[in-house]
Rosetta silent file (secondary structure, phi, psi, omega in degrees, C-alpha in Angstrom):
SEQUENCE: MRLVQSFAFAAVLLFSSALSVAAQSARQDIEAALTKFTDAYNSGNTKAVGQMYTDDAALLPPDGKRVDGRKGVEEFWQGAIKAGMKNLTLKALEVEGSGNLAYEVGAFTLGVPSKGGALSTMAGKYIVVWKKATTGRGACIGTSGI
SCORE:     score description
SCORE:     0.000 S_00000001
   1 L     0.000  -36.317  179.671  -18.411    7.814   -5.404 S_00000001
   2 H   -60.107  -40.796  178.839  -15.455    9.306   -7.333 S_00000001
   3 H   -63.341  -43.300  178.644  -13.938   10.504   -4.064 S_00000001
   4 H   -62.490  -42.723  179.428  -14.293    7.042   -2.528 S_00000001
   5 H   -64.689  -44.031  178.475  -12.684    5.448   -5.588 S_00000001
   6 H   -62.652  -41.736  179.866   -9.789    7.917   -5.573 S_00000001
   7 H   -62.821  -48.603 -178.572   -9.310    7.390   -1.855 S_00000001
   8 H   -64.980  -41.936  179.350   -9.337    3.597   -2.151 S_00000001
   9 H   -61.573  -45.311 -179.671   -7.077    3.642   -5.195 S_00000001
  10 H   -66.280  -36.053 -176.671   -4.573    5.894   -3.465 S_00000001
  11 H   -61.937  -27.857 -177.590   -4.678    3.850   -0.307 S_00000001
  12 L   -85.976  -12.167 -169.575   -3.291    0.844   -2.086 S_00000001
  13 L   -64.315  -50.985 -166.024   -0.449    2.685   -3.738 S_00000001
  14 L  -133.510  128.493  169.724    2.349    2.911   -1.277 S_00000001
  15 L  -156.851  168.032 -172.103    3.638    1.047    1.733 S_00000001
  16 L  -132.605  156.379  175.644    6.985   -0.200    2.916 S_00000001
  17 L  -161.929  171.004 -177.617    8.719   -3.211    4.343 S_00000001
  18 L   -72.214  145.430  173.079   12.236   -4.619    4.482 S_00000001
  19 L  -117.796  142.578  174.979   13.903   -5.951    1.336 S_00000001
  20 L   -77.612  165.982 -175.834   16.759   -8.404    1.337 S_00000001
  21 L   -66.909  -40.465 -175.520   20.004   -7.510   -0.390 S_00000001
  22 L   -71.389  128.213 -178.163   19.667  -10.031   -3.228 S_00000001
  23 H   -61.419  -36.196 -178.019   17.608   -8.697   -6.126 S_00000001
  24 H   -67.357  -21.391  178.202   16.156  -12.134   -6.877 S_00000001
  25 H   -90.596   -3.539  179.891   14.648  -12.307   -3.390 S_00000001
  26 H   -57.094  -43.000 -179.861   12.956   -8.911   -3.766 S_00000001
  27 H   -61.315  -45.234  179.728    9.829  -10.548   -5.191 S_00000001
  28 H   -62.069  -43.583  179.688    9.629  -12.988   -2.270 S_00000001
  29 H   -63.431  -43.013 -179.075   10.125  -10.195    0.250 S_00000001
  30 H   -67.494  -43.057  179.009    7.512   -8.008   -1.423 S_00000001
  31 H   -63.715  -37.096  175.553    4.984  -10.832   -1.701 S_00000001
  32 H   -64.061  -40.927  177.929    5.474  -11.623    2.005 S_00000001
  33 H   -64.889  -37.772  178.623    4.911   -7.936    2.804 S_00000001
  34 H   -63.091  -42.369  178.129    1.736   -7.916    0.680 S_00000001
  35 H   -62.873  -46.465  179.740    0.353  -10.884    2.641 S_00000001
  36 H   -61.194  -42.841 -178.683    1.200   -9.235    5.960 S_00000001
  37 H   -64.349  -50.292 -177.512   -0.322   -5.954    4.810 S_00000001
  38 H   -65.780  -37.435  176.872   -3.600   -7.413    3.524 S_00000001
  39 H   -60.923  -45.714  179.747   -3.993   -9.600    6.619 S_00000001
  40 H   -65.122  -46.688 -179.295   -3.538   -6.559    8.874 S_00000001
  41 H   -60.877  -50.364 -175.235   -5.815   -4.337    6.775 S_00000001
  42 H   -67.998  -19.935  175.391   -8.594   -6.915    6.420 S_00000001
  43 L   -91.338   -1.999  178.584   -8.579   -7.596   10.162 S_00000001
  44 L    80.119   15.271 -176.927   -8.869   -3.840   10.837 S_00000001
  45 L   -88.986   78.485 -177.130   -5.485   -3.674   12.552 S_00000001
  46 H   -67.594  -23.895  175.838   -4.367   -0.203   11.461 S_00000001
  47 H   -63.963  -45.977  178.155   -1.596   -0.241   14.061 S_00000001
  48 H   -65.618  -37.331  176.452   -0.011   -3.251   12.318 S_00000001
  49 H   -61.839  -47.633 -179.536   -0.536   -1.578    8.938 S_00000001
  50 H   -61.888  -34.490 -179.435    1.194    1.562   10.195 S_00000001
  51 H   -68.694  -13.071  177.272    4.113   -0.428   11.576 S_00000001
  52 L   -79.414   -8.185 -178.053    4.915   -1.595    8.049 S_00000001
  53 L  -103.627  151.724  172.910    5.907    1.965    7.180 S_00000001
  54 L   -83.859  168.225  178.817    9.026    3.896    8.035 S_00000001
  55 L   -60.259  -29.967 -177.000    8.876    7.254    9.755 S_00000001
  56 L  -105.701   19.179  177.781    9.532    8.989    6.419 S_00000001
  57 L   -65.810  161.290 -179.763    7.204    6.912    4.235 S_00000001
  58 E  -142.865  143.281  168.276    4.764    8.674    1.905 S_00000001
  59 E  -110.266  137.967  179.879    1.435    8.011    0.219 S_00000001
  60 L  -121.294   79.703 -177.139    0.706   10.009   -2.907 S_00000001
  61 L   -69.529  138.893  174.685   -3.048    9.811   -3.469 S_00000001
  62 L   -65.447  141.135  179.561   -4.378   10.970   -6.834 S_00000001
  63 L    59.045   24.953  179.910   -6.406   14.162   -6.472 S_00000001
  64 L  -144.289  170.532  179.119   -5.320   14.399   -2.850 S_00000001
  65 L   -78.118  149.036  175.729   -2.617   15.763   -0.630 S_00000001
  66 L   -60.713  139.359  177.313    0.535   13.789    0.023 S_00000001
  67 E  -109.961  120.257 -175.484    0.379   11.809    3.277 S_00000001
  68 E  -111.973  144.970  170.883    3.692   11.733    5.126 S_00000001
  69 H    80.923  158.763 -177.782    5.045    9.612    7.943 S_00000001
  70 H   -57.972  -45.552 -178.069    3.957    6.497    9.760 S_00000001
  71 H   -63.490  -45.498  178.479    1.303    8.281   11.838 S_00000001
  72 H   -62.158  -40.569  179.310   -0.251    9.986    8.806 S_00000001
  73 H   -66.025  -42.805  178.277   -0.271    6.745    6.851 S_00000001
  74 H   -60.188  -43.154  178.167   -1.875    4.890    9.746 S_00000001
  75 H   -64.602  -37.318  177.863   -4.607    7.554    9.949 S_00000001
  76 H   -59.593  -50.539 -179.587   -5.127    7.313    6.183 S_00000001
  77 H   -66.260  -35.715  177.950   -5.726    3.559    6.369 S_00000001
  78 H   -61.314  -40.064  177.234   -7.896    3.973    9.447 S_00000001
  79 H   -63.371  -39.057  178.540  -10.096    6.337    7.418 S_00000001
  80 H   -63.805  -44.131 -179.808  -10.416    3.775    4.628 S_00000001
  81 H   -65.804  -43.469  178.768  -11.475    1.069    7.072 S_00000001
  82 H   -63.225  -29.386  178.255  -13.945    3.406    8.836 S_00000001
  83 L   -75.762   -3.449  176.909  -15.423    4.267    5.423 S_00000001
  84 L    92.754   10.798  179.251  -16.284    0.570    5.046 S_00000001
  85 L   -79.567  125.315 -175.186  -13.625   -0.393    2.524 S_00000001
  86 E  -148.780  179.997  179.200  -12.736   -4.055    3.020 S_00000001
  87 E    59.606   45.953  178.950  -11.665   -7.330    1.436 S_00000001
  88 E   -70.154  134.033  168.982   -8.416   -5.907    0.081 S_00000001
  89 E  -127.157  143.471  177.909   -6.345   -8.110   -2.211 S_00000001
  90 E  -131.178  140.623  177.978   -2.923   -7.200   -3.608 S_00000001
  91 E  -139.726  122.415  175.285   -0.929   -9.005   -6.289 S_00000001
  92 E   -74.641  120.668  178.848    2.596   -8.166   -7.421 S_00000001
  93 E   -95.715  -34.477 -177.755    2.607   -8.338  -11.211 S_00000001
  94 E  -145.544  131.433  176.813    6.120   -7.093  -11.841 S_00000001
  95 E  -135.217  128.986  175.698    9.080   -6.709   -9.497 S_00000001
  96 E  -134.568  142.198  179.600   12.544   -5.473  -10.472 S_00000001
  97 E  -140.487  153.350  175.597   15.397   -4.610   -8.190 S_00000001
  98 E  -155.075  123.747 -179.932   18.899   -3.219   -8.359 S_00000001
  99 L    60.436 -127.386 -177.663   21.124   -2.428   -5.407 S_00000001
 100 L   -89.334    2.786 -177.549   19.106   -0.830   -2.633 S_00000001
 101 E  -118.913  149.216  171.906   16.043   -0.105   -4.795 S_00000001
 102 E  -147.339  155.407  172.446   13.214   -2.188   -6.170 S_00000001
 103 E  -128.874  151.888  178.955    9.905   -1.365   -7.736 S_00000001
 104 E  -128.006  129.931  169.348    6.661   -3.259   -7.740 S_00000001
 105 E  -109.667  129.122 -175.632    3.805   -2.900  -10.186 S_00000001
 106 E  -142.228  178.032  178.165    0.706   -4.596   -8.881 S_00000001
 107 E  -126.712  148.688  178.546   -3.038   -5.003   -9.029 S_00000001
 108 E  -134.466  157.949  164.873   -5.599   -4.668   -6.261 S_00000001
 109 E  -130.060  151.516 -177.672   -9.246   -5.302   -5.551 S_00000001
 110 E  -153.366  133.981  174.835  -11.169   -3.663   -2.742 S_00000001
 111 E   -80.077  123.300 -177.189  -14.749   -3.840   -1.529 S_00000001
 112 E  -121.365  127.971 -179.010  -16.229   -0.324   -1.488 S_00000001
 113 E   -69.806  139.672  175.194  -19.655    0.417    0.020 S_00000001
 114 L   -92.262  176.627  179.827  -22.255    1.924   -2.286 S_00000001
 115 L   -60.316  -31.589  179.127  -24.927    4.418   -1.257 S_00000001
 116 L   -80.419   -5.840  178.834  -27.315    1.521   -0.653 S_00000001
 117 L    99.418  -18.120  179.282  -24.812   -0.154    1.648 S_00000001
 118 L   -73.125  150.897  177.646  -23.920   -3.067   -0.619 S_00000001
 119 E   -86.341  134.576  169.611  -20.266   -3.640   -1.416 S_00000001
 120 E  -113.981  149.085 -177.889  -19.062   -3.228   -4.957 S_00000001
 121 E   -93.973  125.249  175.610  -15.641   -4.464   -5.983 S_00000001
 122 E  -103.879  141.093  176.857  -13.195   -1.930   -7.304 S_00000001
 123 E  -125.909  148.781  179.126  -10.090   -3.074   -9.177 S_00000001
 124 E  -166.135 -173.830 -179.880   -7.010   -1.089  -10.085 S_00000001
 125 E  -123.057  159.517  178.434   -3.251   -0.940  -10.426 S_00000001
 126 E  -148.861  165.675  174.303   -0.535    0.566   -8.276 S_00000001
 127 E  -136.362  141.632  178.685    3.199    1.127   -8.196 S_00000001
 128 E  -131.675  135.406  170.374    5.566    1.107   -5.237 S_00000001
 129 E  -104.824  123.549 -177.509    9.214    2.095   -5.100 S_00000001
 130 E  -106.768  141.342  176.524   11.015    0.210   -2.319 S_00000001
 131 E  -127.437  126.734  179.095   14.300    1.245   -0.743 S_00000001
 132 L   -64.852  136.193  179.027   16.351   -1.117    1.400 S_00000001
 133 L  -121.122  149.274 -179.508   16.862    0.197    4.901 S_00000001
 134 L   -80.062  -10.791 -177.093   19.439   -0.859    7.474 S_00000001
 135 L   -88.816    0.838 -178.049   16.879   -0.728   10.288 S_00000001
 136 L    92.967   -2.955  174.467   14.884   -3.718    9.075 S_00000001
 137 L  -124.338  148.989  177.356   12.200   -1.548    7.494 S_00000001
 138 L   -97.118  155.820  173.797   12.164   -0.162    4.001 S_00000001
 139 E   -99.428  142.366 -176.376   11.403    3.362    2.947 S_00000001
 140 E  -125.027  128.566  174.908    8.822    3.781    0.244 S_00000001
 141 E  -128.031  135.058 -174.704    8.472    6.654   -2.196 S_00000001
 142 L  -146.860 -175.041  178.256    5.943    6.328   -4.980 S_00000001
 143 L  -122.214  173.980  173.796    3.732    7.778   -7.613 S_00000001
 144 L   -72.633 -179.075 -172.626    0.035    7.661   -8.225 S_00000001
 145 L   -61.990  169.463 -179.035   -1.418    4.772  -10.181 S_00000001
 146 L   -84.328    0.000    0.000   -0.573    3.590  -13.623 S_00000001
């Protein structure tokens, strides 16, 4: 169960999307990305989840190896979905931005299957560092949870 929790916790940590130039709109951009991400994840569309990442994006799972690149990230999320993790929710609690960078501190819930097959709800926190990109996608570099 610890492995499943670490996997699910790490899975929520890092993803990327475009940010607008204005710092005050960073929260709106991030919240829109969170909605897009959770909709794609909860519908099982790992291709759409992967497309939210840049080629050089990274996931930094606690107690796990760093996952690099869009393809690796897509496979990571695909593994979470195949493991039965569902009903993801994400909420930005704090967003600050300056220039081309912003960070988001957030909270998540995720349904995780137990040994008996029933779903239990896991809750946790995450942090994302967002970097504005000129290609319409943001690059994301992050840390493990808070």
